[in-house]
């Protein structure tokens, strides 16, 4: 009987409980847009922001990959930017409310530009053209 209880407790420990990590790992991959040739992607700075405040900066490594580890916070949406191709900071995309411990994302460079029927550039985040310079 004692062995049965011990096995039951061990079984619950290994299968019934999943410890929630206090960090989220975001693994990213920078890919080439169709027809583009990315000469130098290694070393690009990747900046993650939340509420327009920078959280963490990392660099693109070999094979166009990067990885960051962030403390979990419930309402977080992370905006991903890169810097180093031009003098400006380029918006790549967003990671919205990550629910897993590890999130895999891929971003295209150069970012495809959408235009309105009037020829104005549309913001990839808010989908409006009135805030784009």
mmCIF file of N, CA, C and O in Angstrom, residues 6 9 12 15 25 36-37 40-41 48 54 58-59 61-62 70 74 89 102-103 109 119 121 125 131:
data_model
loop_
_atom_site.group_PDB
_atom_site.id
_atom_site.type_symbol
_atom_site.label_atom_id
_atom_site.label_comp_id
_atom_site.label_asym_id
_atom_site.label_seq_id
_atom_site.Cartn_x
_atom_site.Cartn_y
_atom_site.Cartn_z
ATOM 1 N N UNK A 6 3.275 6.035 -2.778
ATOM 2 C CA UNK A 6 4.505 6.669 -3.219
ATOM 3 C C UNK A 6 4.524 6.820 -4.747
ATOM 4 O O UNK A 6 4.867 7.885 -5.270
ATOM 5 N N UNK A 9 2.046 9.582 -5.766
ATOM 6 C CA UNK A 9 2.590 10.924 -5.502
ATOM 7 C C UNK A 9 3.666 11.271 -6.532
ATOM 8 O O UNK A 9 3.682 12.373 -7.072
ATOM 9 N N UNK A 12 2.014 12.055 -9.884
ATOM 10 C CA UNK A 12 1.418 13.388 -9.897
ATOM 11 C C UNK A 12 2.478 14.473 -10.002
ATOM 12 O O UNK A 12 2.280 15.479 -10.681
ATOM 13 N N UNK A 15 3.721 14.331 -13.787
ATOM 14 C CA UNK A 15 2.773 14.527 -14.878
ATOM 15 C C UNK A 15 1.661 15.511 -14.551
ATOM 16 O O UNK A 15 1.119 16.130 -15.456
ATOM 17 N N UNK A 25 11.109 33.014 -23.561
ATOM 18 C CA UNK A 25 12.216 33.050 -24.506
ATOM 19 C C UNK A 25 11.627 33.305 -25.888
ATOM 20 O O UNK A 25 10.707 32.610 -26.318
ATOM 21 N N UNK A 36 15.168 39.369 -52.741
ATOM 22 C CA UNK A 36 16.158 40.227 -52.090
ATOM 23 C C UNK A 36 17.366 39.397 -51.687
ATOM 24 O O UNK A 36 17.263 38.217 -51.422
ATOM 25 N N UNK A 37 18.506 40.023 -51.613
ATOM 26 C CA UNK A 37 19.726 39.354 -51.201
ATOM 27 C C UNK A 37 20.289 40.084 -49.988
ATOM 28 O O UNK A 37 20.771 41.197 -50.106
ATOM 29 N N UNK A 40 24.478 41.552 -45.370
ATOM 30 C CA UNK A 40 24.997 41.599 -44.011
ATOM 31 C C UNK A 40 23.861 41.710 -42.999
ATOM 32 O O UNK A 40 23.393 42.796 -42.713
ATOM 33 N N UNK A 41 23.409 40.582 -42.489
ATOM 34 C CA UNK A 41 22.371 40.587 -41.467
ATOM 35 C C UNK A 41 22.974 40.313 -40.098
ATOM 36 O O UNK A 41 22.491 40.808 -39.088
ATOM 37 N N UNK A 48 13.573 45.014 -28.591
ATOM 38 C CA UNK A 48 12.201 44.705 -28.197
ATOM 39 C C UNK A 48 11.703 45.825 -27.311
ATOM 40 O O UNK A 48 12.383 46.228 -26.359
ATOM 41 N N UNK A 54 12.079 50.683 -24.569
ATOM 42 C CA UNK A 54 12.955 49.549 -24.874
ATOM 43 C C UNK A 54 13.099 48.617 -23.675
ATOM 44 O O UNK A 54 13.303 49.064 -22.550
ATOM 45 N N UNK A 58 19.443 42.894 -28.530
ATOM 46 C CA UNK A 58 20.340 41.785 -28.839
ATOM 47 C C UNK A 58 20.817 41.949 -30.271
ATOM 48 O O UNK A 58 20.433 42.894 -30.955
ATOM 49 N N UNK A 59 21.647 41.045 -30.715
ATOM 50 C CA UNK A 59 22.168 41.107 -32.085
ATOM 51 C C UNK A 59 21.810 39.840 -32.843
ATOM 52 O O UNK A 59 21.683 38.764 -32.248
ATOM 53 N N UNK A 61 22.683 36.779 -34.949
ATOM 54 C CA UNK A 61 23.883 35.951 -35.018
ATOM 55 C C UNK A 61 23.982 35.203 -36.333
ATOM 56 O O UNK A 61 23.382 35.585 -37.342
ATOM 57 N N UNK A 62 24.721 34.125 -36.299
ATOM 58 C CA UNK A 62 24.914 33.305 -37.489
ATOM 59 C C UNK A 62 23.583 32.754 -37.980
ATOM 60 O O UNK A 62 22.678 32.498 -37.193
ATOM 61 N N UNK A 70 12.869 37.237 -21.642
ATOM 62 C CA UNK A 70 12.160 38.335 -20.977
ATOM 63 C C UNK A 70 11.372 37.831 -19.786
ATOM 64 O O UNK A 70 10.842 36.719 -19.809
ATOM 65 N N UNK A 74 1.831 39.769 -17.574
ATOM 66 C CA UNK A 74 0.586 39.291 -18.176
ATOM 67 C C UNK A 74 0.086 40.024 -19.418
ATOM 68 O O UNK A 74 -0.337 39.395 -20.353
ATOM 69 N N UNK A 89 15.380 53.274 -37.290
ATOM 70 C CA UNK A 89 14.972 52.029 -36.671
ATOM 71 C C UNK A 89 13.794 51.489 -37.466
ATOM 72 O O UNK A 89 12.836 52.199 -37.735
ATOM 73 N N UNK A 102 8.400 29.429 -24.721
ATOM 74 C CA UNK A 102 9.265 29.741 -25.849
ATOM 75 C C UNK A 102 8.393 30.102 -27.044
ATOM 76 O O UNK A 102 7.452 29.399 -27.371
ATOM 77 N N UNK A 103 8.724 31.222 -27.680
ATOM 78 C CA UNK A 103 7.982 31.694 -28.843
ATOM 79 C C UNK A 103 8.952 31.801 -30.009
ATOM 80 O O UNK A 103 10.011 32.408 -29.883
ATOM 81 N N UNK A 109 13.004 40.953 -44.087
ATOM 82 C CA UNK A 109 13.684 42.215 -44.376
ATOM 83 C C UNK A 109 13.980 42.208 -45.857
ATOM 84 O O UNK A 109 14.502 41.220 -46.363
ATOM 85 N N UNK A 119 -1.990 56.196 -52.570
ATOM 86 C CA UNK A 119 -0.542 56.146 -52.694
ATOM 87 C C UNK A 119 0.209 56.429 -51.410
ATOM 88 O O UNK A 119 1.426 56.513 -51.426
ATOM 89 N N UNK A 121 1.729 55.516 -47.686
ATOM 90 C CA UNK A 121 2.222 54.321 -47.016
ATOM 91 C C UNK A 121 1.360 54.042 -45.791
ATOM 92 O O UNK A 121 1.043 54.937 -45.006
ATOM 93 N N UNK A 125 1.694 48.517 -38.190
ATOM 94 C CA UNK A 125 1.192 48.200 -36.853
ATOM 95 C C UNK A 125 -0.263 48.645 -36.662
ATOM 96 O O UNK A 125 -1.092 47.871 -36.216
ATOM 97 N N UNK A 131 -0.402 58.515 -39.880
ATOM 98 C CA UNK A 131 0.676 58.678 -38.909
ATOM 99 C C UNK A 131 2.048 58.321 -39.478
ATOM 100 O O UNK A 131 3.023 58.294 -38.753
#
